[in-house]
Amino acid sequence: MADQQQEVLDRVIIKFAGDSGDGMQLTGTQFTNTAALLGNDLSTFPDFPAEIRAPQGTIPGVSGYQLHFGSVNIFTPGDACDVLVAMNAAALKANLRHLRKGGTIIANTDGFDPKNLRLANYPDGINPLQDGSLEGFRLITIDVTKMTRAALTESGLGIKEIDRAKNMFVLGFLYWMYNREMVHTENFLKEKFTKKPDVLDANLKVLRAGYNFGDTSETFTTRYTVHPAPMPPGTYRNIMGNQATALGLIAASQKCGLELFLGSYPITPASDILHDLSKYKNFGVHTYQAEDEIAAICAVIGAAFGGKLAVTTSSGPGIALKGEAMGLGIMLELPMVIINVQRGGPSTGLPTKTEQSDLFQAMYGRNGEAPMPVIAAKSPADCFETVFEACRIAIESMTPVMFLSDGYIANGSEPWRFPQAADLQPFKGNFVSAKDGEKFLPYKRDERLSRPWAIPGTKDLEHRIGGLEKQHETGNISYDPENHEFMVRMREAKVAKIADHIPLQTIDNGNEKGKLLVIGWGSTYGAIKAAVKDARAKGYDVSHAQLRHLNPFPKNLGEILYNFDQVLIPEMNTGQLRSIIRDKFMVPAIGLNKIKGMPFSTTEVLEKIEELCK
Amino acid sequence: MSAVTNAPESPKFTSKELVTDQEVRWCPGCGDYSILKQVQTVVPELGIPRENIVFVSGIGCSSRFPYYMETYGMHSIHGRAAAIASGLKSVRPELSVWMVSGDGDSLSIGGNHFIHLLRRNFDINLLLFNNEIYGLTKGQYSPTSEEGKITKSTPMGSVDHPFNPIALALGADGTFVARSMDRDPVHLKEMLRRAHGHKGTSFLEIYQNCNVFNDGAFEIFTEKASKKEEAIFVENGKPLVFGQNGEKGIKLDGFKPVIVDIGTDQNSINDLWVHDERDRVKAGILSRFFDRHEEGKPHYPRPFGVFYVEDRTRYEDRFNEQVEQAIAKKAPDLDALLRGRETWVIG
Ligand code: SF4
């Protein structure tokens, strides 16, 4: 055995990259779960190819999974990687620019044969593993395919099945390199392959072989340790944004005592919420896959009329199709939650990439004066609480609510200190029954300006609702000009009034007053959080506030804004929140805008903070 | 269950109690009035508590309907009533859901939802008022208008080939497909009862006269002078007979319908095609009695009545069964759900 050294690191960023068929998502998830169980803080970001089956070995076919874990608090999946696992030439080519100078490349030499090099568009006769072009990095080459096959010569499995275990070799090697136990993955494999003992055996063997390879090979002398992170005490699990959204919806349904109805049409990157929810029918969850986006939200309107907690999930293009029906929901004043997991636009845009460019659509994307509450989650785990809040607002204020997530947090993951069911605040719908001698007024309002929810089947409350303008209180059709203006302002006031029932805005980090306030919304949270933390450590007077409520804004937002000399708003769009903030508060907010289908890096935000604080 | 064989339960409310305080706003003489009246007559006979009845409509003249029915109702957006009714019925299967729509609403802008409603077979009664024109937007041709129709938007005549709604419904695997008309209250009421009695989506096309923009579109079927020649009322188990004195009939020569004179030496009533509303192939042939008097082509009378009925599982039943099965298999435990499979403790 080589003379091994141990080095302690406070954080590491690993990118697992390979062909779609190389099992990189699984490898990444396994390493992540093991890190989580060891108490590291972490954040992950998968990077899928846009095509389902892009040609093997090509750059469009590369599938990636980035993991940032550490003994310190982690807020983003990280900027530049420390380690790049490249299963083939295309994976190296697509990801090399994300590797930091001096970073480590673990390359599967078999994926760099002439065929793979050609598919990755390397010039004839050029192999980056051999031509010295990677000199600035630490290059570890392993013929993973050969090793895997060698480990399984006696397995009796076919060559195709044997090669499928390749990723376990890499995983085993990384476990060795980072001093990790393998029992978590071993248990996972045991469960996954209960019915295929030979495949289970093969995977376990290769995993071990990868580990032992690190241990016995003379080449590798350093192993790394990343200690647990100081996290608030509690019980944690790892969770992805779409998963947290699904759980939040179920929790809300349980806490308001209404069955959940999901009307949805498959669309990237929102479909996983539909998939997840359809597994939980035992919670009274009804999932309805409609014929199109419009039918999905219309079925939701029907279910809401019928007295259920009704939700539709989609992404930008689908939300565009739902526009007219959202307007109907606003006129009917029925509760429903519309979920937009944003992706790159316009039109079909960049379906597998992330963007925050649907804020205007959420705020204004309907005909007429059609105000709708808008609420956005800031991280994968935060989707839970935020969507729960969206349901509460919808039910209590009898209104459609738009919940914004995006591809980054939908597929990203982080540790979640999940709540106890008993700690979640119940809420209830304003259901009514007939009162003797009183004429039922379907649009009579309570102190929230919310109307009663009289569902079919309730005796003596028969009434008609529709998309035509209604008379105040009676809900009868009315073309009266005075009444129309009154009702337009009423619907606006109703949404504005929600501000009375949401928490005041808080400062996430920094002082209440100062030179620079960085305001974010949605998934920019991690990058801003990390950047502001670093900037403050460098002595800059900068604070950070992250908005969950975008319509209405928390009541004290103006006050907070006026307490700072400058306001910076980083967004993955051309400045949509900035326009709204400028419009509502007349502050000359400055934008930091990135529209590349990629989240902000901490450095990008930090550089802008430094520029503004100079 | 079939409604016709069951004696109607005692009504829990009267027709009068189904009238709302809203002024009916259709043009005087519009066929919609008669349909509203027949619906208000039939619904109280059905034995459904009034609060369990919901009328959902889209947009168009016909879609004003819910405002005039003292039940639960929703006047929604153009073409989407089927989708809304589907959502409602899927979570509230005990409700009696009626959908009122028109040829533009269901066959043009809402065509997609229309076919999907039929294939899913929700127990919803779909009343399609077909007036072969756009009334509310003041007289453009519709997807059921005949070719060459001169309207405001087609001054040189429309070039579209029209839909055959019955054939379309059969093609979408509708489980109850029928046709009636505004001007035959007795027949219309019978069809409404049948539609209600069918457990599954009941598609009832109702020829409705728009006396403002398309007056007389169905005159030959509805007016005394021509009705007996031009319309044929089909009934299950009965031969296909029509004509001023019931002197004509329809015989099947293989799959080819042939019009014959009965009571002659060649043909007796016993040779005629006997209507079997459970025969899908024959329903298809019947649905093609759809010509508009063309020189040199055979001309068939237009059929009214139930073309086709089939028993098929309803979407809402299976939809809710799955939820019940899931609950029976595994009691909901929110804490377990939130915890997930793997957790770790930080002390
Ligand atoms: S326009 Fe035609 S269909 Fe509409 S209400 Fe008038 S007559 Fe009836």
PDB file of N, CA, C and O in Angstrom, chain B residues 252-304:
ATOM      1  N   LEU B 252     -81.501  -2.833 -45.619  1.00  0.00           N
ATOM      2  CA  LEU B 252     -80.043  -2.906 -45.761  1.00  0.00           C
ATOM      3  C   LEU B 252     -79.707  -3.968 -46.796  1.00  0.00           C
ATOM      4  O   LEU B 252     -80.125  -5.126 -46.680  1.00  0.00           O
ATOM      5  N   ASP B 253     -78.971  -3.522 -47.819  1.00  0.00           N
ATOM      6  CA  ASP B 253     -78.497  -4.460 -48.832  1.00  0.00           C
ATOM      7  C   ASP B 253     -77.004  -4.611 -48.545  1.00  0.00           C
ATOM      8  O   ASP B 253     -76.194  -3.807 -48.988  1.00  0.00           O
ATOM      9  N   GLY B 254     -76.676  -5.609 -47.722  1.00  0.00           N
ATOM     10  CA  GLY B 254     -75.299  -5.670 -47.206  1.00  0.00           C
ATOM     11  C   GLY B 254     -75.119  -4.496 -46.262  1.00  0.00           C
ATOM     12  O   GLY B 254     -75.866  -4.366 -45.296  1.00  0.00           O
ATOM     13  N   PHE B 255     -74.154  -3.626 -46.556  1.00  0.00           N
ATOM     14  CA  PHE B 255     -73.976  -2.419 -45.738  1.00  0.00           C
ATOM     15  C   PHE B 255     -74.601  -1.209 -46.406  1.00  0.00           C
ATOM     16  O   PHE B 255     -74.421  -0.096 -45.975  1.00  0.00           O
ATOM     17  N   LYS B 256     -75.297  -1.444 -47.488  1.00  0.00           N
ATOM     18  CA  LYS B 256     -75.833  -0.321 -48.247  1.00  0.00           C
ATOM     19  C   LYS B 256     -77.303  -0.118 -47.900  1.00  0.00           C
ATOM     20  O   LYS B 256     -78.138  -1.004 -48.093  1.00  0.00           O
ATOM     21  N   PRO B 257     -77.631   1.069 -47.389  1.00  0.00           N
ATOM     22  CA  PRO B 257     -79.034   1.338 -47.091  1.00  0.00           C
ATOM     23  C   PRO B 257     -79.797   1.638 -48.395  1.00  0.00           C
ATOM     24  O   PRO B 257     -79.292   2.372 -49.243  1.00  0.00           O
ATOM     25  N   VAL B 258     -80.960   1.058 -48.487  1.00  0.00           N
ATOM     26  CA  VAL B 258     -81.779   1.277 -49.685  1.00  0.00           C
ATOM     27  C   VAL B 258     -83.158   1.731 -49.239  1.00  0.00           C
ATOM     28  O   VAL B 258     -83.750   1.148 -48.330  1.00  0.00           O
ATOM     29  N   ILE B 259     -83.663   2.775 -49.881  1.00  0.00           N
ATOM     30  CA  ILE B 259     -85.012   3.258 -49.544  1.00  0.00           C
ATOM     31  C   ILE B 259     -86.023   2.467 -50.379  1.00  0.00           C
ATOM     32  O   ILE B 259     -85.858   2.347 -51.596  1.00  0.00           O
ATOM     33  N   VAL B 260     -86.995   1.942 -49.721  1.00  0.00           N
ATOM     34  CA  VAL B 260     -87.986   1.131 -50.438  1.00  0.00           C
ATOM     35  C   VAL B 260     -89.404   1.573 -50.077  1.00  0.00           C
ATOM     36  O   VAL B 260     -89.634   2.183 -49.026  1.00  0.00           O
ATOM     37  N   ASP B 261     -90.307   1.292 -50.987  1.00  0.00           N
ATOM     38  CA  ASP B 261     -91.731   1.481 -50.670  1.00  0.00           C
ATOM     39  C   ASP B 261     -92.203   0.204 -50.013  1.00  0.00           C
ATOM     40  O   ASP B 261     -91.931  -0.889 -50.510  1.00  0.00           O
ATOM     41  N   ILE B 262     -92.882   0.358 -48.902  1.00  0.00           N
ATOM     42  CA  ILE B 262     -93.363  -0.869 -48.268  1.00  0.00           C
ATOM     43  C   ILE B 262     -94.821  -1.082 -48.618  1.00  0.00           C
ATOM     44  O   ILE B 262     -95.504  -0.184 -49.106  1.00  0.00           O
ATOM     45  N   GLY B 263     -95.268  -2.285 -48.401  1.00  0.00           N
ATOM     46  CA  GLY B 263     -96.638  -2.615 -48.757  1.00  0.00           C
ATOM     47  C   GLY B 263     -96.760  -2.952 -50.232  1.00  0.00           C
ATOM     48  O   GLY B 263     -97.846  -3.246 -50.718  1.00  0.00           O
ATOM     49  N   THR B 264     -95.698  -2.952 -50.970  1.00  0.00           N
ATOM     50  CA  THR B 264     -95.736  -3.400 -52.363  1.00  0.00           C
ATOM     51  C   THR B 264     -95.422  -4.891 -52.381  1.00  0.00           C
ATOM     52  O   THR B 264     -95.112  -5.485 -51.343  1.00  0.00           O
ATOM     53  N   ASP B 265     -95.458  -5.471 -53.553  1.00  0.00           N
ATOM     54  CA  ASP B 265     -95.173  -6.901 -53.661  1.00  0.00           C
ATOM     55  C   ASP B 265     -93.744  -7.217 -53.288  1.00  0.00           C
ATOM     56  O   ASP B 265     -93.448  -8.245 -52.681  1.00  0.00           O
ATOM     57  N   GLN B 266     -92.822  -6.284 -53.623  1.00  0.00           N
ATOM     58  CA  GLN B 266     -91.404  -6.567 -53.389  1.00  0.00           C
ATOM     59  C   GLN B 266     -91.015  -6.467 -51.910  1.00  0.00           C
ATOM     60  O   GLN B 266     -90.182  -7.218 -51.437  1.00  0.00           O
ATOM     61  N   ASN B 267     -91.575  -5.508 -51.209  1.00  0.00           N
ATOM     62  CA  ASN B 267     -91.083  -5.224 -49.866  1.00  0.00           C
ATOM     63  C   ASN B 267     -92.192  -5.162 -48.838  1.00  0.00           C
ATOM     64  O   ASN B 267     -93.180  -4.454 -49.034  1.00  0.00           O
ATOM     65  N   SER B 268     -91.973  -5.884 -47.765  1.00  0.00           N
ATOM     66  CA  SER B 268     -92.911  -5.728 -46.651  1.00  0.00           C
ATOM     67  C   SER B 268     -92.134  -5.109 -45.501  1.00  0.00           C
ATOM     68  O   SER B 268     -90.906  -5.040 -45.526  1.00  0.00           O
ATOM     69  N   ILE B 269     -92.860  -4.715 -44.484  1.00  0.00           N
ATOM     70  CA  ILE B 269     -92.228  -4.080 -43.314  1.00  0.00           C
ATOM     71  C   ILE B 269     -91.226  -5.033 -42.662  1.00  0.00           C
ATOM     72  O   ILE B 269     -90.262  -4.618 -42.050  1.00  0.00           O
ATOM     73  N   ASN B 270     -91.462  -6.312 -42.864  1.00  0.00           N
ATOM     74  CA  ASN B 270     -90.571  -7.305 -42.253  1.00  0.00           C
ATOM     75  C   ASN B 270     -89.183  -7.340 -42.883  1.00  0.00           C
ATOM     76  O   ASN B 270     -88.264  -7.919 -42.326  1.00  0.00           O
ATOM     77  N   ASP B 271     -89.057  -6.739 -44.064  1.00  0.00           N
ATOM     78  CA  ASP B 271     -87.748  -6.749 -44.723  1.00  0.00           C
ATOM     79  C   ASP B 271     -86.881  -5.586 -44.275  1.00  0.00           C
ATOM     80  O   ASP B 271     -85.725  -5.487 -44.656  1.00  0.00           O
ATOM     81  N   LEU B 272     -87.462  -4.673 -43.510  1.00  0.00           N
ATOM     82  CA  LEU B 272     -86.730  -3.427 -43.222  1.00  0.00           C
ATOM     83  C   LEU B 272     -85.635  -3.629 -42.176  1.00  0.00           C
ATOM     84  O   LEU B 272     -85.635  -4.596 -41.421  1.00  0.00           O
ATOM     85  N   TRP B 273     -84.761  -2.701 -42.182  1.00  0.00           N
ATOM     86  CA  TRP B 273     -83.697  -2.589 -41.182  1.00  0.00           C
ATOM     87  C   TRP B 273     -84.359  -2.289 -39.841  1.00  0.00           C
ATOM     88  O   TRP B 273     -85.088  -1.316 -39.697  1.00  0.00           O
ATOM     89  N   VAL B 274     -84.125  -3.163 -38.870  1.00  0.00           N
ATOM     90  CA  VAL B 274     -84.672  -2.937 -37.527  1.00  0.00           C
ATOM     91  C   VAL B 274     -83.590  -2.256 -36.693  1.00  0.00           C
ATOM     92  O   VAL B 274     -82.469  -2.748 -36.615  1.00  0.00           O
ATOM     93  N   HIS B 275     -83.941  -1.142 -36.120  1.00  0.00           N
ATOM     94  CA  HIS B 275     -82.920  -0.355 -35.407  1.00  0.00           C
ATOM     95  C   HIS B 275     -82.436  -1.072 -34.150  1.00  0.00           C
ATOM     96  O   HIS B 275     -83.235  -1.511 -33.329  1.00  0.00           O
ATOM     97  N   ASP B 276     -81.156  -1.223 -34.053  1.00  0.00           N
ATOM     98  CA  ASP B 276     -80.549  -1.816 -32.862  1.00  0.00           C
ATOM     99  C   ASP B 276     -79.547  -0.807 -32.343  1.00  0.00           C
ATOM    100  O   ASP B 276     -78.474  -0.644 -32.902  1.00  0.00           O
ATOM    101  N   GLU B 277     -79.928  -0.128 -31.272  1.00  0.00           N
ATOM    102  CA  GLU B 277     -79.077   0.970 -30.814  1.00  0.00           C
ATOM    103  C   GLU B 277     -77.772   0.488 -30.186  1.00  0.00           C
ATOM    104  O   GLU B 277     -76.931   1.285 -29.806  1.00  0.00           O
ATOM    105  N   ARG B 278     -77.587  -0.818 -30.082  1.00  0.00           N
ATOM    106  CA  ARG B 278     -76.307  -1.309 -29.555  1.00  0.00           C
ATOM    107  C   ARG B 278     -75.398  -1.795 -30.683  1.00  0.00           C
ATOM    108  O   ARG B 278     -74.344  -2.372 -30.425  1.00  0.00           O
ATOM    109  N   ASP B 279     -75.801  -1.578 -31.911  1.00  0.00           N
ATOM    110  CA  ASP B 279     -74.998  -2.017 -33.042  1.00  0.00           C
ATOM    111  C   ASP B 279     -74.163  -0.846 -33.566  1.00  0.00           C
ATOM    112  O   ASP B 279     -74.667   0.053 -34.237  1.00  0.00           O
ATOM    113  N   ARG B 280     -72.882  -0.908 -33.264  1.00  0.00           N
ATOM    114  CA  ARG B 280     -72.014   0.209 -33.599  1.00  0.00           C
ATOM    115  C   ARG B 280     -71.873   0.404 -35.119  1.00  0.00           C
ATOM    116  O   ARG B 280     -71.852   1.537 -35.608  1.00  0.00           O
ATOM    117  N   VAL B 281     -71.783  -0.708 -35.833  1.00  0.00           N
ATOM    118  CA  VAL B 281     -71.593  -0.604 -37.277  1.00  0.00           C
ATOM    119  C   VAL B 281     -72.808   0.057 -37.921  1.00  0.00           C
ATOM    120  O   VAL B 281     -72.690   0.981 -38.721  1.00  0.00           O
ATOM    121  N   LYS B 282     -73.972  -0.395 -37.509  1.00  0.00           N
ATOM    122  CA  LYS B 282     -75.192   0.174 -38.097  1.00  0.00           C
ATOM    123  C   LYS B 282     -75.389   1.629 -37.665  1.00  0.00           C
ATOM    124  O   LYS B 282     -75.897   2.446 -38.428  1.00  0.00           O
ATOM    125  N   ALA B 283     -74.974   1.929 -36.435  1.00  0.00           N
ATOM    126  CA  ALA B 283     -75.064   3.323 -35.990  1.00  0.00           C
ATOM    127  C   ALA B 283     -74.215   4.188 -36.911  1.00  0.00           C
ATOM    128  O   ALA B 283     -74.590   5.310 -37.263  1.00  0.00           O
ATOM    129  N   GLY B 284     -73.072   3.651 -37.302  1.00  0.00           N
ATOM    130  CA  GLY B 284     -72.189   4.375 -38.212  1.00  0.00           C
ATOM    131  C   GLY B 284     -72.873   4.629 -39.551  1.00  0.00           C
ATOM    132  O   GLY B 284     -72.789   5.736 -40.100  1.00  0.00           O
ATOM    133  N   ILE B 285     -73.575   3.631 -40.055  1.00  0.00           N
ATOM    134  CA  ILE B 285     -74.271   3.805 -41.339  1.00  0.00           C
ATOM    135  C   ILE B 285     -75.373   4.862 -41.192  1.00  0.00           C
ATOM    136  O   ILE B 285     -75.517   5.762 -41.999  1.00  0.00           O
ATOM    137  N   LEU B 286     -76.063   4.752 -40.085  1.00  0.00           N
ATOM    138  CA  LEU B 286     -77.165   5.689 -39.827  1.00  0.00           C
ATOM    139  C   LEU B 286     -76.650   7.139 -39.717  1.00  0.00           C
ATOM    140  O   LEU B 286     -77.288   8.078 -40.183  1.00  0.00           O
ATOM    141  N   SER B 287     -75.482   7.264 -39.098  1.00  0.00           N
ATOM    142  CA  SER B 287     -74.941   8.615 -38.901  1.00  0.00           C
ATOM    143  C   SER B 287     -74.629   9.268 -40.244  1.00  0.00           C
ATOM    144  O   SER B 287     -74.536  10.485 -40.343  1.00  0.00           O
ATOM    145  N   ARG B 288     -74.460   8.441 -41.281  1.00  0.00           N
ATOM    146  CA  ARG B 288     -74.109   8.994 -42.593  1.00  0.00           C
ATOM    147  C   ARG B 288     -75.328   9.388 -43.418  1.00  0.00           C
ATOM    148  O   ARG B 288     -75.194   9.762 -44.570  1.00  0.00           O
ATOM    149  N   PHE B 289     -76.495   9.279 -42.832  1.00  0.00           N
ATOM    150  CA  PHE B 289     -77.693   9.853 -43.474  1.00  0.00           C
ATOM    151  C   PHE B 289     -77.599  11.351 -43.217  1.00  0.00           C
ATOM    152  O   PHE B 289     -78.182  11.883 -42.281  1.00  0.00           O
ATOM    153  N   PHE B 290     -76.833  12.012 -44.029  1.00  0.00           N
ATOM    154  CA  PHE B 290     -76.441  13.372 -43.671  1.00  0.00           C
ATOM    155  C   PHE B 290     -76.361  14.255 -44.915  1.00  0.00           C
ATOM    156  O   PHE B 290     -75.760  15.295 -44.919  1.00  0.00           O
ATOM    157  N   ASP B 291     -76.933  13.774 -46.002  1.00  0.00           N
ATOM    158  CA  ASP B 291     -76.775  14.526 -47.248  1.00  0.00           C
ATOM    159  C   ASP B 291     -77.751  15.697 -47.307  1.00  0.00           C
ATOM    160  O   ASP B 291     -78.693  15.779 -46.527  1.00  0.00           O
ATOM    161  N   ARG B 292     -77.449  16.576 -48.197  1.00  0.00           N
ATOM    162  CA  ARG B 292     -78.301  17.758 -48.369  1.00  0.00           C
ATOM    163  C   ARG B 292     -78.817  17.827 -49.803  1.00  0.00           C
ATOM    164  O   ARG B 292     -78.482  18.743 -50.536  1.00  0.00           O
ATOM    165  N   HIS B 293     -79.571  16.831 -50.178  1.00  0.00           N
ATOM    166  CA  HIS B 293     -80.208  16.860 -51.504  1.00  0.00           C
ATOM    167  C   HIS B 293     -79.264  17.228 -52.618  1.00  0.00           C
ATOM    168  O   HIS B 293     -79.217  18.369 -53.053  1.00  0.00           O
ATOM    169  N   GLU B 294     -78.503  16.291 -53.093  1.00  0.00           N
ATOM    170  CA  GLU B 294     -77.650  16.636 -54.226  1.00  0.00           C
ATOM    171  C   GLU B 294     -78.121  15.866 -55.444  1.00  0.00           C
ATOM    172  O   GLU B 294     -78.402  14.667 -55.364  1.00  0.00           O
ATOM    173  N   GLU B 295     -78.165  16.569 -56.550  1.00  0.00           N
ATOM    174  CA  GLU B 295     -78.569  15.961 -57.830  1.00  0.00           C
ATOM    175  C   GLU B 295     -77.778  14.680 -58.060  1.00  0.00           C
ATOM    176  O   GLU B 295     -76.559  14.654 -57.871  1.00  0.00           O
ATOM    177  N   GLY B 296     -78.472  13.665 -58.447  1.00  0.00           N
ATOM    178  CA  GLY B 296     -77.780  12.450 -58.874  1.00  0.00           C
ATOM    179  C   GLY B 296     -77.242  11.594 -57.739  1.00  0.00           C
ATOM    180  O   GLY B 296     -76.598  10.583 -57.979  1.00  0.00           O
ATOM    181  N   LYS B 297     -77.454  12.034 -56.494  1.00  0.00           N
ATOM    182  CA  LYS B 297     -76.974  11.212 -55.384  1.00  0.00           C
ATOM    183  C   LYS B 297     -78.178  10.736 -54.582  1.00  0.00           C
ATOM    184  O   LYS B 297     -79.194  11.443 -54.522  1.00  0.00           O
ATOM    185  N   PRO B 298     -78.065   9.567 -53.943  1.00  0.00           N
ATOM    186  CA  PRO B 298     -79.226   9.114 -53.168  1.00  0.00           C
ATOM    187  C   PRO B 298     -79.482  10.062 -52.008  1.00  0.00           C
ATOM    188  O   PRO B 298     -78.556  10.633 -51.455  1.00  0.00           O
ATOM    189  N   HIS B 299     -80.718  10.234 -51.684  1.00  0.00           N
ATOM    190  CA  HIS B 299     -81.089  11.139 -50.596  1.00  0.00           C
ATOM    191  C   HIS B 299     -81.775  10.351 -49.494  1.00  0.00           C
ATOM    192  O   HIS B 299     -82.709   9.601 -49.737  1.00  0.00           O
ATOM    193  N   TYR B 300     -81.270  10.530 -48.285  1.00  0.00           N
ATOM    194  CA  TYR B 300     -81.833   9.811 -47.143  1.00  0.00           C
ATOM    195  C   TYR B 300     -82.486  10.780 -46.183  1.00  0.00           C
ATOM    196  O   TYR B 300     -82.044  11.931 -46.043  1.00  0.00           O
ATOM    197  N   PRO B 301     -83.504  10.322 -45.465  1.00  0.00           N
ATOM    198  CA  PRO B 301     -84.069  11.184 -44.421  1.00  0.00           C
ATOM    199  C   PRO B 301     -83.074  11.321 -43.271  1.00  0.00           C
ATOM    200  O   PRO B 301     -82.242  10.445 -43.062  1.00  0.00           O
ATOM    201  N   ARG B 302     -83.143  12.395 -42.540  1.00  0.00           N
ATOM    202  CA  ARG B 302     -82.226  12.642 -41.426  1.00  0.00           C
ATOM    203  C   ARG B 302     -82.748  11.899 -40.189  1.00  0.00           C
ATOM    204  O   ARG B 302     -83.896  12.114 -39.781  1.00  0.00           O
ATOM    205  N   PRO B 303     -81.915  11.065 -39.556  1.00  0.00           N
ATOM    206  CA  PRO B 303     -82.395  10.312 -38.388  1.00  0.00           C
ATOM    207  C   PRO B 303     -82.432  11.157 -37.099  1.00  0.00           C
ATOM    208  O   PRO B 303     -81.552  11.976 -36.867  1.00  0.00           O
ATOM    209  N   PHE B 304     -83.429  10.909 -36.309  1.00  0.00           N
ATOM    210  CA  PHE B 304     -83.528  11.492 -34.967  1.00  0.00           C
ATOM    211  C   PHE B 304     -83.778  10.348 -33.990  1.00  0.00           C
ATOM    212  O   PHE B 304     -84.416   9.361 -34.357  1.00  0.00           O
TER     213      PHE B 304
END
